[in-house]
Tab-separated table of C-alpha atoms in Angstrom:
chain	number	residue	atom	x	y	z
A	1	UNK	CA	23.726	44.090	10.368
A	2	UNK	CA	22.085	43.009	13.612
A	3	UNK	CA	22.296	39.302	14.336
A	4	UNK	CA	20.162	36.989	16.456
A	5	UNK	CA	20.330	33.405	17.653
A	6	UNK	CA	17.367	31.154	16.918
A	7	UNK	CA	16.966	27.993	18.979
A	8	UNK	CA	15.434	25.308	16.761
A	9	UNK	CA	13.845	22.298	18.460
A	10	UNK	CA	14.470	18.990	16.703
A	11	UNK	CA	11.804	16.369	15.947
A	12	UNK	CA	11.829	12.998	14.272
A	13	UNK	CA	14.961	12.247	12.282
A	14	UNK	CA	16.473	15.607	13.333
A	15	UNK	CA	16.815	14.279	16.885
A	16	UNK	CA	20.098	12.728	15.788
A	17	UNK	CA	21.448	16.292	16.030
A	18	UNK	CA	20.210	16.734	19.604
A	19	UNK	CA	17.174	18.215	21.319
A	20	UNK	CA	17.752	21.572	19.640
A	21	UNK	CA	20.108	23.487	17.369
A	22	UNK	CA	21.109	27.146	17.474
A	23	UNK	CA	21.295	29.119	14.249
A	24	UNK	CA	22.872	32.585	14.091
A	25	UNK	CA	21.210	34.727	11.452
A	26	UNK	CA	20.491	38.360	10.600
A	27	UNK	CA	17.426	39.987	12.102
A	28	UNK	CA	14.760	40.168	9.406
A	29	UNK	CA	15.790	36.935	7.699
A	30	UNK	CA	13.169	34.768	6.071
A	31	UNK	CA	12.325	31.207	6.998
A	32	UNK	CA	13.925	30.126	3.724
A	33	UNK	CA	17.165	31.820	4.801
A	34	UNK	CA	16.999	30.025	8.145
A	35	UNK	CA	16.674	26.723	6.294
A	36	UNK	CA	19.685	27.639	4.154
A	37	UNK	CA	21.639	28.429	7.332
A	38	UNK	CA	20.601	25.058	8.726
A	39	UNK	CA	21.963	23.332	5.627
A	40	UNK	CA	25.246	25.194	6.095
A	41	UNK	CA	25.356	24.060	9.715
A	42	UNK	CA	24.348	20.427	9.172
A	43	UNK	CA	26.111	19.812	5.877
A	44	UNK	CA	25.087	19.402	2.265
A	45	UNK	CA	24.152	15.765	2.857
A	46	UNK	CA	21.177	17.089	4.863
A	47	UNK	CA	20.081	19.497	2.115
A	48	UNK	CA	17.197	17.422	0.774
A	49	UNK	CA	15.914	16.613	4.243
A	50	UNK	CA	15.960	20.268	5.315
A	51	UNK	CA	14.295	21.351	2.079
A	52	UNK	CA	11.538	18.754	2.578
A	53	UNK	CA	11.017	19.916	6.169
A	54	UNK	CA	9.176	22.939	7.515
A	55	UNK	CA	9.848	25.379	10.316
A	56	UNK	CA	7.164	26.205	12.852
A	57	UNK	CA	6.621	28.261	15.957
A	58	UNK	CA	4.379	26.903	18.706
A	59	UNK	CA	1.249	28.049	16.872
A	60	UNK	CA	1.709	27.328	13.206
A	61	UNK	CA	3.890	26.165	10.362
A	62	UNK	CA	5.698	29.124	8.851
A	63	UNK	CA	5.845	29.675	5.072
A	64	UNK	CA	9.279	30.140	3.514
A	65	UNK	CA	8.615	33.864	2.960
A	66	UNK	CA	7.823	34.510	6.652
A	67	UNK	CA	10.158	37.167	8.113
A	68	UNK	CA	11.681	36.627	11.568
A	69	UNK	CA	11.979	40.019	13.233
A	70	UNK	CA	13.117	38.902	16.678
A	71	UNK	CA	14.609	35.961	18.527
A	72	UNK	CA	12.075	33.179	18.875
A	73	UNK	CA	12.129	29.442	19.370
A	74	UNK	CA	11.334	27.445	16.252
A	75	UNK	CA	10.853	23.762	15.515
A	76	UNK	CA	12.094	21.834	12.495
A	77	UNK	CA	9.459	19.339	11.362
A	78	UNK	CA	10.590	16.640	8.917
A	79	UNK	CA	8.103	14.730	6.722
A	80	UNK	CA	5.443	13.146	8.940
A	81	UNK	CA	4.110	9.610	9.264
A	82	UNK	CA	1.591	9.505	12.086
A	83	UNK	CA	-1.207	7.070	12.672
B	1	UNK	CA	-17.307	24.139	16.991
B	2	UNK	CA	-18.881	21.531	19.263
B	3	UNK	CA	-18.465	17.794	19.221
B	4	UNK	CA	-14.698	17.531	18.717
B	5	UNK	CA	-12.102	16.265	21.168
B	6	UNK	CA	-8.502	15.945	19.954
B	7	UNK	CA	-5.547	15.033	22.124
B	8	UNK	CA	-2.010	13.662	22.274
B	9	UNK	CA	-1.247	11.481	25.262
B	10	UNK	CA	1.614	9.577	26.873
B	11	UNK	CA	-0.978	7.475	28.709
B	12	UNK	CA	-2.591	4.394	27.113
B	13	UNK	CA	-5.336	5.410	24.696
B	14	UNK	CA	-8.901	4.461	25.579
B	15	UNK	CA	-11.517	3.284	23.099
B	16	UNK	CA	-14.097	3.572	25.870
B	17	UNK	CA	-13.304	7.272	26.314
B	18	UNK	CA	-13.635	7.761	22.563
B	19	UNK	CA	-17.006	6.054	22.307
B	20	UNK	CA	-18.320	7.807	25.395
B	21	UNK	CA	-17.375	11.218	23.992
B	22	UNK	CA	-19.065	10.788	20.606
B	23	UNK	CA	-22.167	9.020	21.927
B	24	UNK	CA	-25.292	11.018	21.226
B	25	UNK	CA	-28.918	10.026	21.625
B	26	UNK	CA	-29.636	11.424	18.173
B	27	UNK	CA	-26.892	9.370	16.538
B	28	UNK	CA	-27.492	5.826	15.377
B	29	UNK	CA	-23.922	5.033	14.312
B	30	UNK	CA	-20.443	5.113	15.819
B	31	UNK	CA	-17.483	4.148	13.657
B	32	UNK	CA	-14.113	3.549	15.321
B	33	UNK	CA	-10.557	3.148	14.087
B	34	UNK	CA	-7.712	1.764	16.190
B	35	UNK	CA	-4.161	1.973	14.911
B	36	UNK	CA	-1.789	-0.626	16.367
B	37	UNK	CA	1.892	-1.479	16.109
B	38	UNK	CA	2.513	-4.245	13.526
B	39	UNK	CA	5.279	-6.823	13.963
B	40	UNK	CA	6.777	-6.432	10.485
B	41	UNK	CA	7.634	-3.639	8.088
B	42	UNK	CA	8.914	-4.255	4.577
B	43	UNK	CA	10.085	-7.732	5.532
B	44	UNK	CA	11.860	-6.677	8.731
B	45	UNK	CA	10.799	-7.970	12.144
B	46	UNK	CA	9.676	-5.038	14.281
B	47	UNK	CA	9.780	-5.082	18.080
B	48	UNK	CA	8.165	-1.684	18.713
B	49	UNK	CA	7.745	1.905	17.597
B	50	UNK	CA	8.615	5.204	19.242
B	51	UNK	CA	6.199	8.014	18.338
B	52	UNK	CA	7.716	11.484	18.427
B	53	UNK	CA	5.128	14.286	18.470
B	54	UNK	CA	5.022	18.081	18.441
B	55	UNK	CA	2.182	18.083	20.947
B	56	UNK	CA	0.818	21.606	20.449
B	57	UNK	CA	0.805	21.502	16.671
B	58	UNK	CA	-0.358	17.897	16.557
B	59	UNK	CA	-3.389	18.571	18.728
B	60	UNK	CA	-4.180	21.579	16.535
B	61	UNK	CA	-3.816	19.464	13.387
B	62	UNK	CA	-6.032	16.711	14.785
B	63	UNK	CA	-8.682	19.257	15.755
B	64	UNK	CA	-8.487	21.025	12.378
B	65	UNK	CA	-8.898	17.727	10.517
B	66	UNK	CA	-11.994	16.867	12.553
B	67	UNK	CA	-13.412	20.348	12.000
B	68	UNK	CA	-12.910	19.952	8.253
B	69	UNK	CA	-14.654	16.590	8.346
B	70	UNK	CA	-17.491	18.085	10.348
B	71	UNK	CA	-17.828	20.691	7.618
B	72	UNK	CA	-18.209	17.958	5.006
B	73	UNK	CA	-20.321	15.490	7.022
B	74	UNK	CA	-22.685	17.614	9.118
B	75	UNK	CA	-24.060	16.495	12.467
B	76	UNK	CA	-21.021	14.331	13.229
B	77	UNK	CA	-19.026	14.110	16.487
B	78	UNK	CA	-15.314	13.305	16.757
B	79	UNK	CA	-12.821	11.936	19.235
B	80	UNK	CA	-9.238	11.470	18.111
B	81	UNK	CA	-6.239	10.612	20.254
B	82	UNK	CA	-2.625	9.942	19.231
B	83	UNK	CA	-0.007	8.276	21.398
B	84	UNK	CA	3.329	9.936	22.267
B	85	UNK	CA	6.103	7.596	23.371
B	86	UNK	CA	7.211	4.013	22.790
B	87	UNK	CA	4.836	1.098	22.172
B	88	UNK	CA	5.434	-2.631	21.908
B	89	UNK	CA	3.821	-4.813	19.232
B	90	UNK	CA	0.040	-4.519	19.436
B	91	UNK	CA	0.205	-1.215	21.285
B	92	UNK	CA	-2.446	1.322	20.355
B	93	UNK	CA	-1.033	4.363	18.565
B	94	UNK	CA	-4.218	6.114	17.504
B	95	UNK	CA	-7.905	5.953	18.391
B	96	UNK	CA	-10.635	7.628	16.356
B	97	UNK	CA	-14.374	7.563	16.949
B	98	UNK	CA	-16.957	9.301	14.799
B	99	UNK	CA	-20.686	9.303	15.408
B	100	UNK	CA	-23.487	10.374	13.101
B	101	UNK	CA	-27.240	9.972	12.711
B	102	UNK	CA	-26.698	7.291	10.016
B	103	UNK	CA	-23.780	4.929	9.319
B	104	UNK	CA	-22.532	6.194	5.967
B	105	UNK	CA	-21.262	9.521	7.332
B	106	UNK	CA	-19.429	7.838	10.204
B	107	UNK	CA	-17.593	5.400	7.927
B	108	UNK	CA	-16.563	8.105	5.471
B	109	UNK	CA	-15.602	10.701	8.057
B	110	UNK	CA	-13.547	8.220	10.078
B	111	UNK	CA	-11.619	7.204	6.960
B	112	UNK	CA	-11.051	10.862	6.120
B	113	UNK	CA	-9.661	11.613	9.572
B	114	UNK	CA	-7.094	8.792	9.623
B	115	UNK	CA	-5.938	9.464	6.060
B	116	UNK	CA	-5.437	13.171	6.826
B	117	UNK	CA	-3.630	12.383	10.094
B	118	UNK	CA	-1.089	10.357	8.163
B	119	UNK	CA	-0.416	13.298	5.854
B	120	UNK	CA	-0.693	16.283	8.185
B	121	UNK	CA	-0.200	15.526	11.888
B	122	UNK	CA	3.322	16.360	13.121
B	123	UNK	CA	4.053	12.831	14.310
B	124	UNK	CA	7.102	10.721	13.497
B	125	UNK	CA	7.723	6.985	13.868
B	126	UNK	CA	11.011	5.392	14.852
B	127	UNK	CA	10.805	1.667	14.253
B	128	UNK	CA	12.838	-0.711	16.391
B	129	UNK	CA	13.929	-3.955	14.735
B	130	UNK	CA	14.744	-7.336	16.156
B	131	UNK	CA	18.438	-6.928	15.264
B	132	UNK	CA	18.691	-3.904	17.561
B	133	UNK	CA	18.704	-1.312	14.786
B	134	UNK	CA	16.166	1.562	14.786
B	135	UNK	CA	15.124	3.763	11.882
B	136	UNK	CA	12.975	6.868	11.455
B	137	UNK	CA	10.377	6.199	8.774
B	138	UNK	CA	9.948	8.462	5.729
B	139	UNK	CA	6.727	10.406	5.376
B	140	UNK	CA	4.767	13.287	3.892
B	141	UNK	CA	6.199	16.807	3.775
B	142	UNK	CA	4.158	19.388	5.666
B	143	UNK	CA	3.310	22.835	4.348
B	144	UNK	CA	2.026	26.033	5.878
B	145	UNK	CA	-1.655	26.966	5.621
B	146	UNK	CA	-0.649	29.690	3.199
B	147	UNK	CA	0.790	27.045	0.906
B	148	UNK	CA	-1.975	24.441	1.293
B	149	UNK	CA	-5.209	23.991	-0.589
B	150	UNK	CA	-8.258	22.570	1.147
B	151	UNK	CA	-8.446	18.806	0.841
B	152	UNK	CA	-11.378	17.317	-1.029
B	153	UNK	CA	-13.517	14.625	0.576
B	154	UNK	CA	-12.597	12.348	-2.320
B	155	UNK	CA	-16.147	11.902	-3.553
B	156	UNK	CA	-17.013	15.059	-5.422
B	157	UNK	CA	-14.094	15.138	-7.858
B	158	UNK	CA	-13.289	18.781	-7.111
B	159	UNK	CA	-9.850	20.082	-6.143
B	160	UNK	CA	-11.224	21.809	-3.051
B	161	UNK	CA	-14.457	22.441	-1.226
B	162	UNK	CA	-15.819	25.975	-1.125
């Protein structure tokens, strides 16, 4: 199984973990699997927050079924409260 | 689509820029909204707010919201700007201006834009309190376009516009 490292930029409440996080995951994993890997990395006490958040690239928010075929920088976007 | 300017800025937001952009000789109404930092939240004394923003996606979200509004209220023009950084009490966090031939469309479209921003723009607030503690505020979960239905204008009673 070929692995890749995904840098994930942190926003909002995720900034407590730093500017970005690296997640090691199999090539061809889904966004949902990346979120599950994030929960493993951050701990079960972050499970609800991660599940309520979305992952995005620099163009769009990615659905949970989106397949990541190569290394790319993502962002984790927690629930928003602009205005 | 013409008549939309959407931006995120670390510089002070300008109501004059907003009004100038939406001004149109064929429009008889300009409605504006200015969001400012309030000095209390849920009984706690607030000293300021830091706005964290995903600039690229936020500008896209702001533009998309205006484009949707323009699809509902035709012949309208939009300027929307959101602040990125830390503001003291009274600081301006968001400026919206909408112009239209008649006033009703401007009022309704402006309200639509700010309500959608609160639900969809990738912006986060960290409130700073007088006791030195700071907290990120809870908010609305985002979803991908593939998982989102079109938002209704709130007047027609339908789940989504065609």
